[in-house]
mmCIF file of C-alpha atoms in Angstrom:
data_model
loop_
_atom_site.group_PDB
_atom_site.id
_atom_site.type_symbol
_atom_site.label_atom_id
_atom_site.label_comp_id
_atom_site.label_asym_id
_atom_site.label_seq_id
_atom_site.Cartn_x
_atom_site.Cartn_y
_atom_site.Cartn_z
ATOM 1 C CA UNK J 226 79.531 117.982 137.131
ATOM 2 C CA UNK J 227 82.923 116.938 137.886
ATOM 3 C CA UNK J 228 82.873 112.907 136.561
ATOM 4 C CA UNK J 229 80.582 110.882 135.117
ATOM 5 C CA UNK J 230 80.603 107.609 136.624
ATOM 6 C CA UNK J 231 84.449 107.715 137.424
ATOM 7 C CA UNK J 232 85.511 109.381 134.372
ATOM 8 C CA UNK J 233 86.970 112.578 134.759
ATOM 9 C CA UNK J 234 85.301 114.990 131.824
ATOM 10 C CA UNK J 235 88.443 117.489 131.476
ATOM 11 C CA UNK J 236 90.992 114.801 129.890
ATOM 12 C CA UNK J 237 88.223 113.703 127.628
ATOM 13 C CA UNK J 238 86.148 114.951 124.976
ATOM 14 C CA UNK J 239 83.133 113.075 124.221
ATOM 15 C CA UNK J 240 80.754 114.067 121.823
ATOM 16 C CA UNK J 241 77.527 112.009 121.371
ATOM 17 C CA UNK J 242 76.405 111.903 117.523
ATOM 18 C CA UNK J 243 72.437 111.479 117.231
ATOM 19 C CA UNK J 244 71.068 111.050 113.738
ATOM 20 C CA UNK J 245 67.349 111.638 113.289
ATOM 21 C CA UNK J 246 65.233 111.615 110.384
ATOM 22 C CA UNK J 247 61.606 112.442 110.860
ATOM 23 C CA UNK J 248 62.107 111.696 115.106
ATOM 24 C CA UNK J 249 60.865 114.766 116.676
ATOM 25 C CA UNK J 250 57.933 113.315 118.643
ATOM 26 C CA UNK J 251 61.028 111.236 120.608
ATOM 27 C CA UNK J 252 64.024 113.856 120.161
ATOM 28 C CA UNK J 253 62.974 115.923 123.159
ATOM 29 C CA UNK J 254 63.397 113.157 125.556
ATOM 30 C CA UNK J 255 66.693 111.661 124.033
ATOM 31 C CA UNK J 256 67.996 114.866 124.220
ATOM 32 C CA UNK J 257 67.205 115.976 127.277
ATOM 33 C CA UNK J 258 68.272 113.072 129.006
ATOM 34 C CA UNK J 259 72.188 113.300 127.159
ATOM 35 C CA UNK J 260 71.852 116.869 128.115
ATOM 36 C CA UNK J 261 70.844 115.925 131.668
ATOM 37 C CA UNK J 262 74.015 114.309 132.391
ATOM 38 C CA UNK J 263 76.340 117.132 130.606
ATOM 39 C CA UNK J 264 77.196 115.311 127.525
ATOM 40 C CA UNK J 265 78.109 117.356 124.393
ATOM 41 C CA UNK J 266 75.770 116.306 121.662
ATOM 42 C CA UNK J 267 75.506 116.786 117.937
ATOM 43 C CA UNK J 268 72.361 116.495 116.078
ATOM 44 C CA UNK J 269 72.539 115.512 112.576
ATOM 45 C CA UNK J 270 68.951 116.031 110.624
ATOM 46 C CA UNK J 271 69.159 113.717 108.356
ATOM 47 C CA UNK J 272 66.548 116.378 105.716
ATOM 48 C CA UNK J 273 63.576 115.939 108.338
ATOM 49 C CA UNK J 274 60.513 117.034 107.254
ATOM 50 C CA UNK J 275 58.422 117.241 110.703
ATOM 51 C CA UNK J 276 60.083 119.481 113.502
ATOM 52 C CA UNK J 277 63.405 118.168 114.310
ATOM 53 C CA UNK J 278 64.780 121.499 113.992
ATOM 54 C CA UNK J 279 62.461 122.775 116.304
ATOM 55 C CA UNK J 280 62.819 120.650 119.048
ATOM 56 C CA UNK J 281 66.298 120.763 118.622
ATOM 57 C CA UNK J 282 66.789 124.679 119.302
ATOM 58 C CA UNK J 283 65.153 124.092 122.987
ATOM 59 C CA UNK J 284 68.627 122.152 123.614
ATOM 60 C CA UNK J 285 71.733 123.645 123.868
ATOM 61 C CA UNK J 286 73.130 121.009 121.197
ATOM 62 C CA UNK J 287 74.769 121.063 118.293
ATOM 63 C CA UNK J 288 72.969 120.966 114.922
ATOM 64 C CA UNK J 289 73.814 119.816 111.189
ATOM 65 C CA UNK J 290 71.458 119.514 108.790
ATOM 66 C CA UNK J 291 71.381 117.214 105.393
ATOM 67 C CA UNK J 292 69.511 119.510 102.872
ATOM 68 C CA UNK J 293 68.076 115.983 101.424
ATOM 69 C CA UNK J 294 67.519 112.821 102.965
ATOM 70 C CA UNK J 295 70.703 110.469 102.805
ATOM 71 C CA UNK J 296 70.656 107.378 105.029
ATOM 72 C CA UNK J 297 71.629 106.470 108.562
ATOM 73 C CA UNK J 298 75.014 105.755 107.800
ATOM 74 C CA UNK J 299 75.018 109.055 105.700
ATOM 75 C CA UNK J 300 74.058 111.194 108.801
ATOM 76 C CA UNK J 301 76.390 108.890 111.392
ATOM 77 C CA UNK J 302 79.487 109.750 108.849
ATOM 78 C CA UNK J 303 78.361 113.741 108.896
ATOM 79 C CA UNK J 304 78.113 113.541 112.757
ATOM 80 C CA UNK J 305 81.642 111.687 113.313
ATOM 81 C CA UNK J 306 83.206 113.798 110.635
ATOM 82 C CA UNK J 307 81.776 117.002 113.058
ATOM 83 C CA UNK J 308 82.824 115.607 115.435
ATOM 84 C CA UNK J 309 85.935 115.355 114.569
ATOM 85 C CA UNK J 310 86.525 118.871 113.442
ATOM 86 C CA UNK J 311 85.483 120.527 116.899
ATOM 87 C CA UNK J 312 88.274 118.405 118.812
ATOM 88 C CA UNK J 313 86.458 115.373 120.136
ATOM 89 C CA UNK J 314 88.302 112.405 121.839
ATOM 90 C CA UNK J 315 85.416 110.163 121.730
ATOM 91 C CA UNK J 316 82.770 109.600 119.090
ATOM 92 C CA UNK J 317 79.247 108.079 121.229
ATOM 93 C CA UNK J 318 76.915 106.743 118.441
ATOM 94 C CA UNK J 319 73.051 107.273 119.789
ATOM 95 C CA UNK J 320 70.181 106.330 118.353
ATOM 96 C CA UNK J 321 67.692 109.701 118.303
ATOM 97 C CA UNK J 322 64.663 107.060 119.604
ATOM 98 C CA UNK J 323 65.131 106.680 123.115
ATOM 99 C CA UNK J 324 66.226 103.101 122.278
ATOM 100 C CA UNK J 325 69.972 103.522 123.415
ATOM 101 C CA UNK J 326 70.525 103.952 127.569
ATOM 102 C CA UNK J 327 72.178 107.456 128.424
ATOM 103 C CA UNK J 328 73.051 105.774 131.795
ATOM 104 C CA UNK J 329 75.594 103.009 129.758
ATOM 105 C CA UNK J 330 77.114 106.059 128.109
ATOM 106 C CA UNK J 331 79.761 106.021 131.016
ATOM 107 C CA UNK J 332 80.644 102.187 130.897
ATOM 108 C CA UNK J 333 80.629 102.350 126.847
ATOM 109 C CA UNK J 334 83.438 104.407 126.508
ATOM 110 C CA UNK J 335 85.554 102.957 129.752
ATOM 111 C CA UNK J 336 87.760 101.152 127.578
ATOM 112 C CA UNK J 337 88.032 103.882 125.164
ATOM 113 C CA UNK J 338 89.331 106.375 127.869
ATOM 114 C CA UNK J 339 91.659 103.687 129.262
ATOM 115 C CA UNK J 340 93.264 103.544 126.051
ATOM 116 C CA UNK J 341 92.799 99.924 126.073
ATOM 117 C CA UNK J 342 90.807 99.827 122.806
ATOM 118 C CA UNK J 343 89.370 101.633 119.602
ATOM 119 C CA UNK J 344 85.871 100.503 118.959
ATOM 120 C CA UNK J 345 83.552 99.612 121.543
ATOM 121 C CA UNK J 346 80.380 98.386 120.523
ATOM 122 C CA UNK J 347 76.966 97.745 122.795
ATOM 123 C CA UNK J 348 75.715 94.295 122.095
ATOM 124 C CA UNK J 349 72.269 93.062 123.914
ATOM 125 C CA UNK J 350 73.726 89.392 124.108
ATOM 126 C CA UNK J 351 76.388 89.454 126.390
ATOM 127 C CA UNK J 352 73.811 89.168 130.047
ATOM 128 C CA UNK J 353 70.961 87.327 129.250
ATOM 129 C CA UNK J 354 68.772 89.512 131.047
ATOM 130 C CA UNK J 355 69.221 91.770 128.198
ATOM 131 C CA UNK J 356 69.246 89.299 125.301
ATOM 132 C CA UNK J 357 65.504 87.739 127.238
ATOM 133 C CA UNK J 358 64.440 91.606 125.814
ATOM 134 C CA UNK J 359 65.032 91.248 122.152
ATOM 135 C CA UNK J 360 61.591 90.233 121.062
ATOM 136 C CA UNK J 361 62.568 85.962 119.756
ATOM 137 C CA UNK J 362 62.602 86.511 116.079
ATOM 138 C CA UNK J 363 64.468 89.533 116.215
ATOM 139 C CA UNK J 364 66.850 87.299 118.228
ATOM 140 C CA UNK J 365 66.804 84.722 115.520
ATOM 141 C CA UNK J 366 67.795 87.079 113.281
ATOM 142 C CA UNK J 367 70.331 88.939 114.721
ATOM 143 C CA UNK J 368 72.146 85.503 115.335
ATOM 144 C CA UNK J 369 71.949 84.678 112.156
ATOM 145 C CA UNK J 370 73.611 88.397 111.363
ATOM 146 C CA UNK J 371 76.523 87.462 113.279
ATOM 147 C CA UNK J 372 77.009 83.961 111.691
ATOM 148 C CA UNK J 373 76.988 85.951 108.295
ATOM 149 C CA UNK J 374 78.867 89.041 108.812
ATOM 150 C CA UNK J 375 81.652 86.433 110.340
ATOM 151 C CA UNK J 376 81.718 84.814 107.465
ATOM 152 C CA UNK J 377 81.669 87.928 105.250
ATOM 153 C CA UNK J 378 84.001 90.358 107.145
ATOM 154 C CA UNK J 379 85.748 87.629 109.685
ATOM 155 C CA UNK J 380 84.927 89.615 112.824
ATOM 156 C CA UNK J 381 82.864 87.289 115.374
ATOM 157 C CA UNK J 382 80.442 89.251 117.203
ATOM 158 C CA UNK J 383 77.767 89.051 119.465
ATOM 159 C CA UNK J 384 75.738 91.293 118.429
ATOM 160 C CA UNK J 385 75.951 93.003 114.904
ATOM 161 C CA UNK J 386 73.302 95.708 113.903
ATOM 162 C CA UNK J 387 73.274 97.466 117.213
ATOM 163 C CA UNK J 388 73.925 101.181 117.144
ATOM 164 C CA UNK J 389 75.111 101.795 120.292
ATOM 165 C CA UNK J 390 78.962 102.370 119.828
ATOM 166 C CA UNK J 391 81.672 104.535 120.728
ATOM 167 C CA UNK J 392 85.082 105.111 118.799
ATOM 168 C CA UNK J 393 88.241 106.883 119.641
ATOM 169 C CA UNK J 394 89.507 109.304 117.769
ATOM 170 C CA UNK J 395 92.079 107.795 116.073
ATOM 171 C CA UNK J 396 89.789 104.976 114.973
ATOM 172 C CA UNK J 397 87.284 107.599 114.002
ATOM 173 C CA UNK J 398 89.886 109.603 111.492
ATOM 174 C CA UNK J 399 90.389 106.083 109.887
ATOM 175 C CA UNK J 400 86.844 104.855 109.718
ATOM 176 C CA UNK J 401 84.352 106.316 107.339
ATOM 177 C CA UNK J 402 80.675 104.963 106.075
ATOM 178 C CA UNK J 403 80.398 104.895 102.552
ATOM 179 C CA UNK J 404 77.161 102.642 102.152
ATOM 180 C CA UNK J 405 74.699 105.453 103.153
ATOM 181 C CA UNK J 406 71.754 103.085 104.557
ATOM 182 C CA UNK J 407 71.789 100.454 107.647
ATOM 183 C CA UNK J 408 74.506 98.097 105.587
ATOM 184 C CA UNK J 409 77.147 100.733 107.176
ATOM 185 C CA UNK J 410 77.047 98.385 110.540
ATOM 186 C CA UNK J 411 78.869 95.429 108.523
ATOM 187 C CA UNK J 412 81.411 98.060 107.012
ATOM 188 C CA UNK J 413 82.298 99.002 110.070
ATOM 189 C CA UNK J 414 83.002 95.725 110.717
ATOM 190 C CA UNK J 415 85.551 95.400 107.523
ATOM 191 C CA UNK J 416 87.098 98.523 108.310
ATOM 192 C CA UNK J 417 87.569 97.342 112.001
ATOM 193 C CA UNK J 418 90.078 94.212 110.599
ATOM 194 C CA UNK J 419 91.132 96.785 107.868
ATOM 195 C CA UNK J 420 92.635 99.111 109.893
ATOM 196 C CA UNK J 421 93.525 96.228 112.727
ATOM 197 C CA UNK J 422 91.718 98.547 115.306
ATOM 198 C CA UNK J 423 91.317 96.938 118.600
ATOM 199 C CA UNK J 424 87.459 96.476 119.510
ATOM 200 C CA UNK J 425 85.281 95.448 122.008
ATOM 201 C CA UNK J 426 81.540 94.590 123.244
ATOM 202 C CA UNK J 427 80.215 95.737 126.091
ATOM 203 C CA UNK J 428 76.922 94.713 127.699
ATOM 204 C CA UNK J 429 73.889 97.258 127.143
ATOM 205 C CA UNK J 430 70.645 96.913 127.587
ATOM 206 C CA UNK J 431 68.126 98.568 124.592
ATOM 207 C CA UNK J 432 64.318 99.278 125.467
ATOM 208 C CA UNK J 433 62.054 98.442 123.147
ATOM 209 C CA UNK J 434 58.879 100.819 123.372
ATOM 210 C CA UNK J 435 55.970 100.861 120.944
ATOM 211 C CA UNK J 436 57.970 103.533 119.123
ATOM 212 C CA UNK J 437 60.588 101.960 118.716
ATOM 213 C CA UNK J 438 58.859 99.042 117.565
ATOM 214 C CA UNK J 439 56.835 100.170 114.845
ATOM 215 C CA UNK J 440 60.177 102.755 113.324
ATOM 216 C CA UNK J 441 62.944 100.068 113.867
ATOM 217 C CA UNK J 442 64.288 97.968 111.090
ATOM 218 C CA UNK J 443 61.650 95.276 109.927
ATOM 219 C CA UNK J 444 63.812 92.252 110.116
ATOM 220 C CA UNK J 445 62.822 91.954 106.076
ATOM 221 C CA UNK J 446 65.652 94.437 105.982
ATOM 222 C CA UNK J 447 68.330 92.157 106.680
ATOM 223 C CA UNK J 448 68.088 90.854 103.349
ATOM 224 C CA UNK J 449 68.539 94.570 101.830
ATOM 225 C CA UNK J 450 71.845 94.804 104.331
ATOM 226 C CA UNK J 451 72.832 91.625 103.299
ATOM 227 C CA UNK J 452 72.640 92.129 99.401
ATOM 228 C CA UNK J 453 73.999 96.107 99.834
ATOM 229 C CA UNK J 454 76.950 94.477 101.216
ATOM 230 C CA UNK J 455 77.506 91.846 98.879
ATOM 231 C CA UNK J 456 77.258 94.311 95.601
ATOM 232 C CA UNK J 457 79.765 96.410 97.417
ATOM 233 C CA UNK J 458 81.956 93.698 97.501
ATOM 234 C CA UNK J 459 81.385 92.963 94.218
ATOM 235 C CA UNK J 460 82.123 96.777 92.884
ATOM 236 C CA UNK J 461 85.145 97.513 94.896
ATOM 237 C CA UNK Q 36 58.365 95.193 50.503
ATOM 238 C CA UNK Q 37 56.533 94.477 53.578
ATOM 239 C CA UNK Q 38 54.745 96.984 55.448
ATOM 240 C CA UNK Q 39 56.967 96.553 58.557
ATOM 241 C CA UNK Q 40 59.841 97.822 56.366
ATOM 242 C CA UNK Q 41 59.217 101.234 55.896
ATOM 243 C CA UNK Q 42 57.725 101.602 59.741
ATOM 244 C CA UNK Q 43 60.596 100.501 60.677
ATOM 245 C CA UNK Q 44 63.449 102.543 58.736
ATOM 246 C CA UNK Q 45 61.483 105.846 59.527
ATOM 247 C CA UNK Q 46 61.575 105.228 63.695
ATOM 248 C CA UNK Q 47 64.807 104.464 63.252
ATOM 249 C CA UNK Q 48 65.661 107.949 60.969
ATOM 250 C CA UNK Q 49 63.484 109.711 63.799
ATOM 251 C CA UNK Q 50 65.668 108.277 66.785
ATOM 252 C CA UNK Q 51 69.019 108.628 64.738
ATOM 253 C CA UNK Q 52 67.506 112.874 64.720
ATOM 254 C CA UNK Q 53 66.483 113.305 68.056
ATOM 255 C CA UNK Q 54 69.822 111.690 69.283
ATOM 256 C CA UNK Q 55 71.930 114.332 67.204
ATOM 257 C CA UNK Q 56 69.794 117.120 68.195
ATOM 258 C CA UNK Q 57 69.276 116.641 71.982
ATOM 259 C CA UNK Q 58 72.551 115.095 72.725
ATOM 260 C CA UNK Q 59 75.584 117.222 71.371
ATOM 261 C CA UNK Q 60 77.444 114.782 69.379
ATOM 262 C CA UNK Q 61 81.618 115.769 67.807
ATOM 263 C CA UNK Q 62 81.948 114.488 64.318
ATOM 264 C CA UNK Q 63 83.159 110.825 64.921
ATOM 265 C CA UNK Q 64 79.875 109.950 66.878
ATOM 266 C CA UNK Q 65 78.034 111.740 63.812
ATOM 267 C CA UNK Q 66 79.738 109.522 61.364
ATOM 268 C CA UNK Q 67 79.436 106.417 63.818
ATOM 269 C CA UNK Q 68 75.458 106.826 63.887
ATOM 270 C CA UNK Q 69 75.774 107.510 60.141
ATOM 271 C CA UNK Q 70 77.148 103.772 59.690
ATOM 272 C CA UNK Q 71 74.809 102.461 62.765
ATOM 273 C CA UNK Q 72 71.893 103.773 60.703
ATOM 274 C CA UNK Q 73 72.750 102.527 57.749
ATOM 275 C CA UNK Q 74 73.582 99.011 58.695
ATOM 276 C CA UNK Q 75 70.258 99.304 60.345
ATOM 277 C CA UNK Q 76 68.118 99.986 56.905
ATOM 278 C CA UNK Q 77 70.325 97.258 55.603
ATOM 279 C CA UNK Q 78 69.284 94.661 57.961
ATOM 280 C CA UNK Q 79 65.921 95.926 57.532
ATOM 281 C CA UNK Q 80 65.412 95.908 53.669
ATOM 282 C CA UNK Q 81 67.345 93.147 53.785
ATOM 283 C CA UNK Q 82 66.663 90.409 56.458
ATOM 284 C CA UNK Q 83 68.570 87.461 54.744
ATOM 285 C CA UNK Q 84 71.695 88.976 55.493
ATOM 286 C CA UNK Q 85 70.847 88.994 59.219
ATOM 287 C CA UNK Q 86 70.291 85.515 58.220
ATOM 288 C CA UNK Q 87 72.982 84.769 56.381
ATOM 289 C CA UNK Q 88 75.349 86.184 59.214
ATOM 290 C CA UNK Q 89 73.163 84.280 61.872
ATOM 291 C CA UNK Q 90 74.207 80.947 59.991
ATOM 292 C CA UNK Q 91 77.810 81.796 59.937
ATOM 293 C CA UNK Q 92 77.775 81.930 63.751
ATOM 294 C CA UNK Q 93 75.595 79.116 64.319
ATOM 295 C CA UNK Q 94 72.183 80.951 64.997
ATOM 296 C CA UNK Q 95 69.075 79.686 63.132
ATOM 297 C CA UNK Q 96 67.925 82.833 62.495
ATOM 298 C CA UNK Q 97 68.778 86.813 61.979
ATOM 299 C CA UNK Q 98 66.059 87.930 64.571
ATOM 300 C CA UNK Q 99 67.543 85.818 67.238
ATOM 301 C CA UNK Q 100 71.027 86.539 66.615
ATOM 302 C CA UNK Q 101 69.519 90.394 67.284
ATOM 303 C CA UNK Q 102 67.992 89.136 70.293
ATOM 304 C CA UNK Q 103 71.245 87.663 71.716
ATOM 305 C CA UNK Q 104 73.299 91.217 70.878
ATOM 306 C CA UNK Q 105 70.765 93.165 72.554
ATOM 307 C CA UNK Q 106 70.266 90.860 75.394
ATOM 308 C CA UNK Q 107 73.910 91.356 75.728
ATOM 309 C CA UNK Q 108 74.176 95.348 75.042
ATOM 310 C CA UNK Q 109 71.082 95.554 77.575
ATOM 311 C CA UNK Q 110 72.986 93.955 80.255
ATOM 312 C CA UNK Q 111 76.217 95.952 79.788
ATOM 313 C CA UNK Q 112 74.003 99.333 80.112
ATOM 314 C CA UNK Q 113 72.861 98.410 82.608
ATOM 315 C CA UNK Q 114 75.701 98.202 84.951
ATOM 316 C CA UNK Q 115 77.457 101.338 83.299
ATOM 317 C CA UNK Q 116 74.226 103.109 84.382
ATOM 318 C CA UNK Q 117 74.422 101.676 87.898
ATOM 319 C CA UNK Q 118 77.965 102.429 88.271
ATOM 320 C CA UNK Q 119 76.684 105.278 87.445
ATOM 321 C CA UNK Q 120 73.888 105.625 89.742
ATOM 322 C CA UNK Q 121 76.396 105.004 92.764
ATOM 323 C CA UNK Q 122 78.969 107.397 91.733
ATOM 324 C CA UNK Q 123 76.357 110.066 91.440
ATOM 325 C CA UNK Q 124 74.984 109.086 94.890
ATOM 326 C CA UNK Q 125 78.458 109.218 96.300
ATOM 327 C CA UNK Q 126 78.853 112.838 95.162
ATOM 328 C CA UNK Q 127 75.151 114.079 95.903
ATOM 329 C CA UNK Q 128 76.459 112.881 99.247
ATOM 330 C CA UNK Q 129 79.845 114.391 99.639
ATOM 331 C CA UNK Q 130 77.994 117.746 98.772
ATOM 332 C CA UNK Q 131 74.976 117.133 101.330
ATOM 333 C CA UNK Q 132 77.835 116.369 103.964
ATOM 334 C CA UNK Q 133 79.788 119.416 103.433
ATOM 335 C CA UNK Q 134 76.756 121.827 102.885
ATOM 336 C CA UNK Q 135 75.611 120.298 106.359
ATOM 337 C CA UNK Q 136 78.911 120.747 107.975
ATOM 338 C CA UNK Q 137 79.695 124.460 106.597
ATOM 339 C CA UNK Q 138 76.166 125.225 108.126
ATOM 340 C CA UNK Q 139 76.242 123.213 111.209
ATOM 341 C CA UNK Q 140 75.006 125.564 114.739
ATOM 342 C CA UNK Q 141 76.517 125.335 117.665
ATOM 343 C CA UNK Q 142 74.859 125.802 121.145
ATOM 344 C CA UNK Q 143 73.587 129.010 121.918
ATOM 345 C CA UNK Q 144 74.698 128.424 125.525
ATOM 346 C CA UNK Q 145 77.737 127.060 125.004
ATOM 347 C CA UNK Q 146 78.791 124.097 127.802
ATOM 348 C CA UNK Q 147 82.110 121.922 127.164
ATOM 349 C CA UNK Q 148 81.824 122.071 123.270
#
């Protein structure tokens, strides 16, 4: 496997962080899909209680575990940090659902390993073909998520909760998730114009299966993101 | 004396106990509760000076002027004790993260780590 899509693999180290709480029945094929096309891959376990662990010793991943159950952002923050520590270049974000495309890995993290910016975030708004996917209220309400997270954090957005990201290290050693549930999308955000890290979308396209459906966020949860983020505001 | 009286002074002796007993308390807290408790009979065997002070501040009575303080007191506890919450949460975290990455495996068959 010399390149991936153009991008020779010896002058970069990507690592592709998958959080996972309770997803065995979908692990398997997430992971062997990255695994497939010769990614490194960290799993962090996020204190599962069905057989995450299990699944995950067929692969020849990596594997951290949270003794108790944390959060998304919790488990995204103990992936980077890992990351980190065993030398990669760039950070992939990957949901552990099959949601995220294993084939956009490649054109995700272009502009990372160009050197031409930081943060490079998947957004489902910038073809339309992909946008037509997003069932309509969902839509709705992720529009409305990018009116409100400009006007909180002043970063203008297509597309704000997706997970599908990739950072560089650099912005990686300056970023770090403190709000341990979803709100950490909008903090990344903040920390993005904190740390005046260059970012940019790039066009991906998410599949939304009857799995995915049922586990995703229920767009009730917006509200939760919204207030999390507000009282943080508020405390700091 | 009305019946509420003495119902009241002795739940107030009992939580004054159990709060030296099950939380260790240094001397100045002892003597602190010491006052707290007896203000508290005072205002109890004594409700017209609840009143009286109630007037002074422009309350109608002693048992709202109460209200008021602990409305107030309630809300302050509260926050301490979500500060609290969150500060807690950040460290159950920190520990969770660093148990998980002391412990994390690695590929049995190592490729490109």
């Amino acid at each position: 496997m010399g390149s991936m899509g153009g991008i020779p693999r010896k002058s970069c180290n990507v690592m592709v962080v998958v959080p996972g709480y309770n997803e065995g029945a979908v692990l398997a094929d997430t992971l062997s899909d990255l695994c497939a096309r010769g990614y490194s891959v960290v799993v962090v376990d996020d204190g599962s209680s069905d057989n995450t662990a299990q699944v995950v010793s067929r692969f020849p991943v990596h594997y951290v575990r949270h003794r108790i159950n944390l959060g998304q952002g919790a488990a995204l923050e103990t992936g980077t940090r890992y990351a980190l520590r065993n030398g990669a270049d760039v950070i992939v974000h990957f949901d552990a659902d099959g949601q995220h495309p294993a084939e956009q890995i490649p054109a995700l993290i272009r502009p990372i390993v160009e050197g031409t910016a930081d943060v490079a975030m998947g957004s489902r708004f910038l073809r339309k073909e992909d946008a037509l996917r997003v069932p309509a209220i969902k839509r709705a309400v992720l529009r409305l998520g990018t009116v409100i997270s400009a006007m909180l954090v002043g970063v203008w957005l297509t597309d704000t909760h997706n997970g599908f990201r990739a950072l560089s290290r650099r912005a990686a050693e300056r970023i770090s998730f403190r709000e341990n549930g979803f709100a950490h999308a909008t903090e990344l955000l903040q920390q993005i114009r904190r740390y005046k890290l260059r970012h940019v979308e790039t066009p991906c396209t998410i599949a939304y299966t009857e799995y995915s459906r049922q586990k995703g966020q229920s767009i009730f949860n917006s509200v939760n993101i919204v207030t999390d983020i507000l009282i943080s505001r508020l405390i700091k | 004396m009305s019946l509420i009286q003495p119902v009241l002074v002795v739940a107030l002796a009992i939580v004054c106990i159990l709060f030296i007993i099950s939380v260790r308390v240094r001397a100045v807290g002892r003597l602190l509760l010491l006052a707290l408790f007896a203000s508290g009979v005072a205002f109890i065997l004594r409700p017209d000076l609840a009143n009286s002070i109630a007037h002074r501040f422009g309350v109608g009575r002693g048992a709202d002027l109460f209200l008021y303080l602990f409305g107030v007191f309630a809300m302050y506890g509260f926050v301490r004790i979500y500060a609290r919450q969150r500060l807690l949460e950040r460290k159950l975290t920190e520990l969770t993260r660093s148990v998980a990455l002391d412990e994390g495996r690695r590929p049995e068959t190592s490729r490109a780590a």
